[in-house]
PDB file of C-alpha atoms in Angstrom:
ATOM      1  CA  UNK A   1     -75.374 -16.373   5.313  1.00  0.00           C
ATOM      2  CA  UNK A   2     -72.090 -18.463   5.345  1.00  0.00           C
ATOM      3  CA  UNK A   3     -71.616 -19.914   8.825  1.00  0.00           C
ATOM      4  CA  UNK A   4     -68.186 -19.380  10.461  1.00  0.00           C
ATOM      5  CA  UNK A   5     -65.647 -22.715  11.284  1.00  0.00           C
ATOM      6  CA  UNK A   6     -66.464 -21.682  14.687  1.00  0.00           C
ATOM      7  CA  UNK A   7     -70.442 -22.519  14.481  1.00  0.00           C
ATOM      8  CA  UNK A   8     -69.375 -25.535  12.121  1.00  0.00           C
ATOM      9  CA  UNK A   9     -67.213 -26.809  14.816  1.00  0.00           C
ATOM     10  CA  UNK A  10     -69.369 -26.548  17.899  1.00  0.00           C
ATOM     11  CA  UNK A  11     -72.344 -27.803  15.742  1.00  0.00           C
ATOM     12  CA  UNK A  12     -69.831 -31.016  15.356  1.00  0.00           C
ATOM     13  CA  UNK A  13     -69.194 -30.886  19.206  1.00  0.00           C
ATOM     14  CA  UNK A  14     -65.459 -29.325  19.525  1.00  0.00           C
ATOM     15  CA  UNK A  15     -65.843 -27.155  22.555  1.00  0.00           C
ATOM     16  CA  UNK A  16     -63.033 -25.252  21.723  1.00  0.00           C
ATOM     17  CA  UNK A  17     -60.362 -24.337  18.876  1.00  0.00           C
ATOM     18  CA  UNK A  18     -57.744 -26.263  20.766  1.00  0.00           C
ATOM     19  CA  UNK A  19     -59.534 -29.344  20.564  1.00  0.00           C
ATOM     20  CA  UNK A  20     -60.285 -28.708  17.054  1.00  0.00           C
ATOM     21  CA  UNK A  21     -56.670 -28.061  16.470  1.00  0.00           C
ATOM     22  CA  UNK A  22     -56.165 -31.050  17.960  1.00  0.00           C
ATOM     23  CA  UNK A  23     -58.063 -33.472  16.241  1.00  0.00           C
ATOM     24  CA  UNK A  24     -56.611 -31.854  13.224  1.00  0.00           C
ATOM     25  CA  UNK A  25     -52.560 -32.377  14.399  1.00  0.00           C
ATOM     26  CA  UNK A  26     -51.900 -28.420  13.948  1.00  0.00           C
ATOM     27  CA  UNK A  27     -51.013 -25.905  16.315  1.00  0.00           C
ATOM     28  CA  UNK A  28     -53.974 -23.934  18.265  1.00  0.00           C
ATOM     29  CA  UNK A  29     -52.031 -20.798  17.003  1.00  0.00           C
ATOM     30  CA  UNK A  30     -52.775 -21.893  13.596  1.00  0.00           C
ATOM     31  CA  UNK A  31     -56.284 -22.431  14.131  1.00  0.00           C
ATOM     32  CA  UNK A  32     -56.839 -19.281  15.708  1.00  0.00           C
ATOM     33  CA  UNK A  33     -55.528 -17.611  12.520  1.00  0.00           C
ATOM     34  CA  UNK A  34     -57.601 -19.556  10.482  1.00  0.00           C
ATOM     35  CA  UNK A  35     -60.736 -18.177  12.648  1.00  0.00           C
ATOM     36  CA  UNK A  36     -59.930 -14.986  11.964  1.00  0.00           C
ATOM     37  CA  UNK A  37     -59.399 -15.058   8.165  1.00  0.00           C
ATOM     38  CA  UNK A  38     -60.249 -18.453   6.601  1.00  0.00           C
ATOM     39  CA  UNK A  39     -59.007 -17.533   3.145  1.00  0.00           C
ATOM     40  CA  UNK A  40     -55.682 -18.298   4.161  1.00  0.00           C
ATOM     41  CA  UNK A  41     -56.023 -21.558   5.158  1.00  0.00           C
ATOM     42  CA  UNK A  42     -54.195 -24.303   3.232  1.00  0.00           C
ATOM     43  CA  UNK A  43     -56.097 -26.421   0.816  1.00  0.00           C
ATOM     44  CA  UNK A  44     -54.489 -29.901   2.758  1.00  0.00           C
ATOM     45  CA  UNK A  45     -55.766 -28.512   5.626  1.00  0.00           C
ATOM     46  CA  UNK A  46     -59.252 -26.939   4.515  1.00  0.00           C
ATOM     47  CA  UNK A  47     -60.138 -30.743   3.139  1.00  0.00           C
ATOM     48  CA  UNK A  48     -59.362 -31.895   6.387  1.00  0.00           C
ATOM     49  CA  UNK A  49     -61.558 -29.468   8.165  1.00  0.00           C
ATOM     50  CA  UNK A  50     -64.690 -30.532   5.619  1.00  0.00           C
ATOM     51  CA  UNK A  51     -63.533 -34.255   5.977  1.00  0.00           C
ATOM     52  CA  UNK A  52     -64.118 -33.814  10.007  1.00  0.00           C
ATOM     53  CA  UNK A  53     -66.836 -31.291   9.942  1.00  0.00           C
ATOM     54  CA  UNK A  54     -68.997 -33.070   7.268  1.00  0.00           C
ATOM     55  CA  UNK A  55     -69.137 -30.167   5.029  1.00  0.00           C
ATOM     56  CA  UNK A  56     -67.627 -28.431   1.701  1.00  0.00           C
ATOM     57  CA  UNK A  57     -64.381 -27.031   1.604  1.00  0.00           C
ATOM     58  CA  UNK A  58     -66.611 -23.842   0.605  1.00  0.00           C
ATOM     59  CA  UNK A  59     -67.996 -23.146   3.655  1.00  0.00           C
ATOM     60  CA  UNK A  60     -64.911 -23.929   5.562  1.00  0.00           C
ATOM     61  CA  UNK A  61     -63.318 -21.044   3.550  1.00  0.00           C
ATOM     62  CA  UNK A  62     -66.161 -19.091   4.125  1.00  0.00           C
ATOM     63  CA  UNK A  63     -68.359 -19.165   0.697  1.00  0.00           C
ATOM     64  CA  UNK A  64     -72.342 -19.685   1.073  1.00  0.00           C
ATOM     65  CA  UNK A  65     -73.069 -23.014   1.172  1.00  0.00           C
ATOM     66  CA  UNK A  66     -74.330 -24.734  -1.696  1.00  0.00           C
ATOM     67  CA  UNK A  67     -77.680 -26.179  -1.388  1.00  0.00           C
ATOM     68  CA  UNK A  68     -78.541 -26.672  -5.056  1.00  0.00           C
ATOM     69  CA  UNK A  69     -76.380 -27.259  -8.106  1.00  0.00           C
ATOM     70  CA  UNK A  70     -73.302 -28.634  -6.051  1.00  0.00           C
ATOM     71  CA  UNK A  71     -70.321 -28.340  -7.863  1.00  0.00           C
ATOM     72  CA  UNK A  72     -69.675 -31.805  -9.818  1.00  0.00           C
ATOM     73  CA  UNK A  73     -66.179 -32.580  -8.645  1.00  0.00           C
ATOM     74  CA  UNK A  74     -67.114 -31.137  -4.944  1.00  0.00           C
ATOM     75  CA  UNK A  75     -69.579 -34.310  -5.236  1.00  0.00           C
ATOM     76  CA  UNK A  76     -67.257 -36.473  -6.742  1.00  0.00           C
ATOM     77  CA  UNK A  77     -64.655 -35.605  -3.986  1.00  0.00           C
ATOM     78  CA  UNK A  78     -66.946 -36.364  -0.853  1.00  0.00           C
ATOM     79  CA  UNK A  79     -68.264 -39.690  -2.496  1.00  0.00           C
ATOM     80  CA  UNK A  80     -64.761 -40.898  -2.593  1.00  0.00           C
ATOM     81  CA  UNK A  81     -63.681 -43.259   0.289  1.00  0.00           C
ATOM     82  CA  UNK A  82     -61.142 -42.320   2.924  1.00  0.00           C
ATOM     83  CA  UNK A  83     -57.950 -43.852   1.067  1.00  0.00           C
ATOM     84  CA  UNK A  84     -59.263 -42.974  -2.560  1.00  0.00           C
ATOM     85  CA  UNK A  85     -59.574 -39.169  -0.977  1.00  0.00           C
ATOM     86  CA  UNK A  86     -56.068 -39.161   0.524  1.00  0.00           C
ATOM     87  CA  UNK A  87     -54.714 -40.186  -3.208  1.00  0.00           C
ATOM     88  CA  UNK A  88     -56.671 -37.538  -4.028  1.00  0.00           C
ATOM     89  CA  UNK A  89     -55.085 -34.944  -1.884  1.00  0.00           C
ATOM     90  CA  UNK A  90     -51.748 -36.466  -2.780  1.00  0.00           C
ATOM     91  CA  UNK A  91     -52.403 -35.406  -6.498  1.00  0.00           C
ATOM     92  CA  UNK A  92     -53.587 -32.024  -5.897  1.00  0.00           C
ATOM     93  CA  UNK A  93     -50.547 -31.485  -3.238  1.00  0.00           C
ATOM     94  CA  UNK A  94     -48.383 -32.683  -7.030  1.00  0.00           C
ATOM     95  CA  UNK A  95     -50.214 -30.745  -9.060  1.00  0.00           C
ATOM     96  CA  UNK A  96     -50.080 -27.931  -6.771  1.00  0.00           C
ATOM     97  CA  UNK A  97     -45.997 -27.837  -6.954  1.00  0.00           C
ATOM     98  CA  UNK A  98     -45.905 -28.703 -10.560  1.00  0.00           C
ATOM     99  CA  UNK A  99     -48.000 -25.449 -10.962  1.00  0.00           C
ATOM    100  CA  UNK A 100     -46.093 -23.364  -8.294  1.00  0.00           C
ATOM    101  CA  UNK A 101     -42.550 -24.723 -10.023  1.00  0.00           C
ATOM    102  CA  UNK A 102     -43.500 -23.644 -13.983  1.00  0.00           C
ATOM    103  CA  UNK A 103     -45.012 -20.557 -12.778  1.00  0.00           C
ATOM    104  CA  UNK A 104     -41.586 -19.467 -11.247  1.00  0.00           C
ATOM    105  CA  UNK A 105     -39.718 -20.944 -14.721  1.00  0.00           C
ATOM    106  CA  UNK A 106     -42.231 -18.528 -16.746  1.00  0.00           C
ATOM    107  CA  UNK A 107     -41.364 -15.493 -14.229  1.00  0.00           C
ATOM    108  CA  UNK A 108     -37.641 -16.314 -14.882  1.00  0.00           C
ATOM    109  CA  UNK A 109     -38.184 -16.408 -18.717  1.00  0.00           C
ATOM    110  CA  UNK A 110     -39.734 -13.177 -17.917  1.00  0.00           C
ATOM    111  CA  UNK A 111     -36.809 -11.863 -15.906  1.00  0.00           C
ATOM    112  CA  UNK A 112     -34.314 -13.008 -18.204  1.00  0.00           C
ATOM    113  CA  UNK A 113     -36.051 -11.101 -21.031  1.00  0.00           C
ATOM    114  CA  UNK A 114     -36.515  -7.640 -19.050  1.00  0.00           C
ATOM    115  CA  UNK A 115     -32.644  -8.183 -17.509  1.00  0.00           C
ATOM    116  CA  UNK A 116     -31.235  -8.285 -21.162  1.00  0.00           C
ATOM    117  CA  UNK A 117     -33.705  -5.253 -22.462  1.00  0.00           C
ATOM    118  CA  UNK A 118     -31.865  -3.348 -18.999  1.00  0.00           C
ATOM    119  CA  UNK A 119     -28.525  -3.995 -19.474  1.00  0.00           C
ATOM    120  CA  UNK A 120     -29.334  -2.789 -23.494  1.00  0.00           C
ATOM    121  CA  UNK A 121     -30.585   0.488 -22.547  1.00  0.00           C
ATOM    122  CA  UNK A 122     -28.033   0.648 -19.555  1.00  0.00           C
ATOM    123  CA  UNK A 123     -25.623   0.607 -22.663  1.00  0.00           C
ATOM    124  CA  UNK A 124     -27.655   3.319 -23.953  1.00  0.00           C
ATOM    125  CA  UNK A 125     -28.121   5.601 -21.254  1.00  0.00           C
ATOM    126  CA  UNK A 126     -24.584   5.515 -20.523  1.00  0.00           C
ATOM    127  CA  UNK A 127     -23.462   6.194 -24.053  1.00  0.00           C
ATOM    128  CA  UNK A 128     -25.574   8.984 -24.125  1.00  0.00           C
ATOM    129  CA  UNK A 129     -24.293  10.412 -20.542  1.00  0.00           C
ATOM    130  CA  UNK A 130     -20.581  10.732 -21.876  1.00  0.00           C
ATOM    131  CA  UNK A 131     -21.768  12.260 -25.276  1.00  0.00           C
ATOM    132  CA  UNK A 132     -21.537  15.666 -23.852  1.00  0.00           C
ATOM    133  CA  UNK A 133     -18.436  15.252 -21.375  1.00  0.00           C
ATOM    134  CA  UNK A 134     -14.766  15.705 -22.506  1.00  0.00           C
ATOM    135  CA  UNK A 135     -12.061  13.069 -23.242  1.00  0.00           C
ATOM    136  CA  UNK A 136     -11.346  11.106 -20.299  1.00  0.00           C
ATOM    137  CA  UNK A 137     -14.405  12.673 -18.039  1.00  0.00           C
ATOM    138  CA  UNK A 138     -16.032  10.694 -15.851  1.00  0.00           C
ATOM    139  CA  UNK A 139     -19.912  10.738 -15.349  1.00  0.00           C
ATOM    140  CA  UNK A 140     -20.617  10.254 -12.318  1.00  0.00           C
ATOM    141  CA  UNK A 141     -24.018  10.434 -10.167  1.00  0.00           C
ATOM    142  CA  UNK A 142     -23.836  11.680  -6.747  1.00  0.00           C
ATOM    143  CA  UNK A 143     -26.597   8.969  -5.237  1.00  0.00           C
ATOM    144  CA  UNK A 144     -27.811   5.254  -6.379  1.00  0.00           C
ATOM    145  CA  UNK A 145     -31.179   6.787  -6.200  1.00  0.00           C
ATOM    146  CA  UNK A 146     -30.355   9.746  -8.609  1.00  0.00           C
ATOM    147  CA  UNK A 147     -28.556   7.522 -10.634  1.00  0.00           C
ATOM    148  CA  UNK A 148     -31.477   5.686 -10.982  1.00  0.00           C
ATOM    149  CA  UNK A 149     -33.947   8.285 -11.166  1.00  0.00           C
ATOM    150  CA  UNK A 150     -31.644   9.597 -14.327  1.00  0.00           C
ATOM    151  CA  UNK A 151     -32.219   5.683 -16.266  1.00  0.00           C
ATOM    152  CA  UNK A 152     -35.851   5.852 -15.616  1.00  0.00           C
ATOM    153  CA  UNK A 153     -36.264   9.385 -17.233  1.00  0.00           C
ATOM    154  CA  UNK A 154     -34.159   8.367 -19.954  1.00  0.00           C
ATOM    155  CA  UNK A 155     -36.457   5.316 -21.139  1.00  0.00           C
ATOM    156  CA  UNK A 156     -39.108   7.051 -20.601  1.00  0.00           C
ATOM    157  CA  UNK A 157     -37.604   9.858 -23.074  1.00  0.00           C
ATOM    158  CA  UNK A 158     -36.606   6.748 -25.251  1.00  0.00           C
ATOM    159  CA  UNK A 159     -40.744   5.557 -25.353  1.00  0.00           C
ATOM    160  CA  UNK A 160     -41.975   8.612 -25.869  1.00  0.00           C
ATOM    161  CA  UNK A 161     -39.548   9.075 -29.004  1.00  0.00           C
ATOM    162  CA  UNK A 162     -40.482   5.362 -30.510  1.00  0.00           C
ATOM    163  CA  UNK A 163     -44.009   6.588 -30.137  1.00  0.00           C
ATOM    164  CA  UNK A 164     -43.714   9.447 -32.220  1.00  0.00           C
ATOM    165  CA  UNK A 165     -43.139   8.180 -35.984  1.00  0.00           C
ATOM    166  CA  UNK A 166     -46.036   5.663 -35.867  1.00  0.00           C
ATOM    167  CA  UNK A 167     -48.247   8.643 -33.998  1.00  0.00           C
ATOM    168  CA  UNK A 168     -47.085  11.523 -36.636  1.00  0.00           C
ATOM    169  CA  UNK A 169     -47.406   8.754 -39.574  1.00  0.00           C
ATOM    170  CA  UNK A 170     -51.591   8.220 -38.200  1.00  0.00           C
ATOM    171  CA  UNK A 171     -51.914  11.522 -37.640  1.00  0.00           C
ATOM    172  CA  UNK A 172     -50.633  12.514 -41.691  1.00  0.00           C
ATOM    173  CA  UNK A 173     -53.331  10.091 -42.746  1.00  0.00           C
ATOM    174  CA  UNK A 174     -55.740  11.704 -40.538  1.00  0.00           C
ATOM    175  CA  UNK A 175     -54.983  15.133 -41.750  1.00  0.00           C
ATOM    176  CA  UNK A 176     -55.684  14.288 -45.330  1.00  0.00           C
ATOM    177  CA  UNK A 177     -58.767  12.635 -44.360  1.00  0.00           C
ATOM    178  CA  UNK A 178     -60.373  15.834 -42.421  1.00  0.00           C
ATOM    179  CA  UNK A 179     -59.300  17.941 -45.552  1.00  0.00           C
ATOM    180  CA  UNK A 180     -61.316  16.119 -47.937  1.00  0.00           C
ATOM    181  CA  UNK A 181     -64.052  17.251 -46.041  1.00  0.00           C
ATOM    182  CA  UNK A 182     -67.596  15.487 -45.426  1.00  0.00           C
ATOM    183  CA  UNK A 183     -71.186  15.274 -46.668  1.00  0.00           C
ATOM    184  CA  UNK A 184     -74.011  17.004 -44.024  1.00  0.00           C
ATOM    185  CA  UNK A 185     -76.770  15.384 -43.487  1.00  0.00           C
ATOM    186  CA  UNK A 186     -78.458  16.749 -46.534  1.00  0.00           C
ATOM    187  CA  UNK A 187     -75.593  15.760 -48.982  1.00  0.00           C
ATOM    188  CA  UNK A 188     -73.762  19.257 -49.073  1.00  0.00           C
ATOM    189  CA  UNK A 189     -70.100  18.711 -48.864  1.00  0.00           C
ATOM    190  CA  UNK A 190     -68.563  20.112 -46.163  1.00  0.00           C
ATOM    191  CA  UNK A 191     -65.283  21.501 -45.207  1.00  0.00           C
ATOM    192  CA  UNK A 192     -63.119  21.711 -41.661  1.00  0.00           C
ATOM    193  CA  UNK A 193     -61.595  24.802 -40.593  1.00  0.00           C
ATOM    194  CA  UNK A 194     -58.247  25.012 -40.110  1.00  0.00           C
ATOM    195  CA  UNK A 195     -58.381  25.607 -36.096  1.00  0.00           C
ATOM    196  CA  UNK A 196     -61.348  22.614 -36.524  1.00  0.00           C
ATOM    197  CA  UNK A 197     -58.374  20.501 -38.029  1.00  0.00           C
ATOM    198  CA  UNK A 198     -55.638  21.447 -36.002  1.00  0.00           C
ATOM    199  CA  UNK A 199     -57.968  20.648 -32.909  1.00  0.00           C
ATOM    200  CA  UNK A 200     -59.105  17.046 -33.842  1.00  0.00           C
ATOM    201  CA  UNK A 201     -55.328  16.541 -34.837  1.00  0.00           C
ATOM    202  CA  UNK A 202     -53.898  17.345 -31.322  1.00  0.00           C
ATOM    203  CA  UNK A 203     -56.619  15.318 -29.667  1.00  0.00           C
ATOM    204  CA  UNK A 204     -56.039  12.505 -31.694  1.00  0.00           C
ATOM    205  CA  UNK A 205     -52.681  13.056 -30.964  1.00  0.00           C
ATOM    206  CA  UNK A 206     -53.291  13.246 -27.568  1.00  0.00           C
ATOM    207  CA  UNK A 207     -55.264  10.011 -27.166  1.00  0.00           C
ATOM    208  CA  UNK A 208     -52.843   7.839 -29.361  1.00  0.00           C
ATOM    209  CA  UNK A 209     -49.747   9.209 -26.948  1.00  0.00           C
ATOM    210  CA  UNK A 210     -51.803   8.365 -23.679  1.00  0.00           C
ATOM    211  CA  UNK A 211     -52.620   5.184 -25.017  1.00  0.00           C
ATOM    212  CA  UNK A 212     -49.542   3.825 -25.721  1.00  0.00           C
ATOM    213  CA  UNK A 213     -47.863   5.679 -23.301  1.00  0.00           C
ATOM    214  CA  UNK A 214     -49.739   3.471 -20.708  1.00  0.00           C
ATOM    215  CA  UNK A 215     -48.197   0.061 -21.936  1.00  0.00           C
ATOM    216  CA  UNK A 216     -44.718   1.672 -22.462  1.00  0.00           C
ATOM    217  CA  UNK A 217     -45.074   2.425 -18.588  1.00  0.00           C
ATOM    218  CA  UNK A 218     -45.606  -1.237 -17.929  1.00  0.00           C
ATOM    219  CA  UNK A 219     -42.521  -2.061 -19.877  1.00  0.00           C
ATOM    220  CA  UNK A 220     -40.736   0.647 -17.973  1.00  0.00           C
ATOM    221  CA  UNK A 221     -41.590  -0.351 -14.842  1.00  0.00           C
ATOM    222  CA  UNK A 222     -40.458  -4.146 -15.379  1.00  0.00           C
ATOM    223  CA  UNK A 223     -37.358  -2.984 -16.544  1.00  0.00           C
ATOM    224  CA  UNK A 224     -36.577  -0.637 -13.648  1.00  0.00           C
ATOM    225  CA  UNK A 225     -37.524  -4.283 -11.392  1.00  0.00           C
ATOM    226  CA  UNK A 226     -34.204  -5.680 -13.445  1.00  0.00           C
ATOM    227  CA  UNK A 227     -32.427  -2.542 -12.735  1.00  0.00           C
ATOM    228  CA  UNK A 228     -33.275  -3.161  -9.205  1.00  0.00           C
ATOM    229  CA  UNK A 229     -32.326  -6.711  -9.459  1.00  0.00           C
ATOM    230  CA  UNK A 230     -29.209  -5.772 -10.877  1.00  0.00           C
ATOM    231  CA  UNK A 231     -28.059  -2.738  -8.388  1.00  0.00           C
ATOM    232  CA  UNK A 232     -29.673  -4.305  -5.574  1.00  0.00           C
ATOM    233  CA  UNK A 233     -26.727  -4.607  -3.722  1.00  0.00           C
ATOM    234  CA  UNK A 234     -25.337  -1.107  -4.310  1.00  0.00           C
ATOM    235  CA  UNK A 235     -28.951   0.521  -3.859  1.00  0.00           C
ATOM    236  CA  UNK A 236     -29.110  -1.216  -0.304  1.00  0.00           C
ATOM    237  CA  UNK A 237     -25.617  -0.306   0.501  1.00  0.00           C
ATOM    238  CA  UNK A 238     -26.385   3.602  -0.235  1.00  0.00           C
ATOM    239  CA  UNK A 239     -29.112   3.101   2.364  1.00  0.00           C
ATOM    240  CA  UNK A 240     -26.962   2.081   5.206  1.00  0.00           C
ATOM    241  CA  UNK A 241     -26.417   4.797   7.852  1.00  0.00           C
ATOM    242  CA  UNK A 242     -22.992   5.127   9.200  1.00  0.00           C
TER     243      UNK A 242
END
């Protein structure tokens, strides 16, 4: 069973957190929290914990410690001296914001790509809204919320019509297929019904629509996040109480 900082700490001597804290330069608060979930301690400070404690970061984060088959770089980390280990932690505090930096340039890439698709369908949905409506009538939605309650409907009317042709175009070729019939077991050629057919057709049907409905979903729902993005300041507005 993994041993807790506490019983790591007290086995080193520390009497209490605060001293622990202490020797570490961070506030007792901090400490405390660290106690009571050690996942969310920082990696700077986690290596600092093991570098004072004598033991893997592992077990300062709470993982079973490892007595056989030590992870190679854990070994290669404690069998660095004191200034070759605070290079060390200088690099992985680098390589930590270099990775923190392009992940936030690939979410905006993302963004950018889901903020054009909205403001396309926006274009859509609008254009669609004033089809029915008279010369100079304005459409107009009584709430930001129904207003966009209205856009999400309409894409997801818009995914469930792309769906269709490449659904109805499987489902042809799967029609012909069950019509040729089959051989039993025996050889004899066999033939569907037509309720046999029509049954395997709509569950096929079925299937294919649920399947691809789920990953039309996910693009729905990133595009309602750049609607949000985009009406955020109208949406919060509507929810002020005056």
């Amino acid at each position: 069973m993994a041993k807790s900082i506490k019983d790591l700490r007290e086995e080193k001597g520390y009497r209490s957190a605060r001293e622990f804290a202490e020797a570490l330069g961070i506030a007792a608060s901090s400490m405390s929290r660290y106690d009571r979930d050690p996942e969310t301690i920082p990696m700077k400070h986690a290596i600092a914990m093991a570098d004072l404690l004598e033991c893997s970061v592992d077990e300062i984060v709470g993982r079973t410690p490892v007595t056989s088959g030590r992870n190679e770089l854990q070994e290669f980390y404690d069998g660095l001296l004191p200034e070759t280990r605070a290079l060390m932690d200088e690099f992985i505090e680098f390589a930590s914001a270099k990775d923190e930096k392009a992940r936030r340039q690939r979410q905006d890439e993302q963004d950018r790509k889901y903020d054009d698709l909205c403001r396309y369908y926006q274009r859509m949905f609008y254009e669609t809204a004033y089809e029915g409506t008279r010369f100079g009538e304005l459409v107009a939605f009584s709430t930001p919320k129904e207003e966009r309650s209205a856009f999400e409907s309409f894409l997801s009317e818009q995914a469930a019509a792309k769906r269709k042709p490449g659904i109805d175009l499987h489902c042809e070729g799967l029609e012909e297929e069950l019509r040729d019939g089959y051989l039993d077991a025996d050889g004899t050629e066999k033939h569907w019904s037509e309720d046999e057919i029509q049954s395997m057709l709509a569950d096929e049907r079925s299937r294919m629509d649920e399947e691809y409905g789920k990953k039309d979903e996910e693009v729905i729902a990133r595009v309602m996040q750049a609607f949000d993005r985009q009406h955020r300041v109208t949406i919060e507005y509507s929810t002020i109480r005056l």
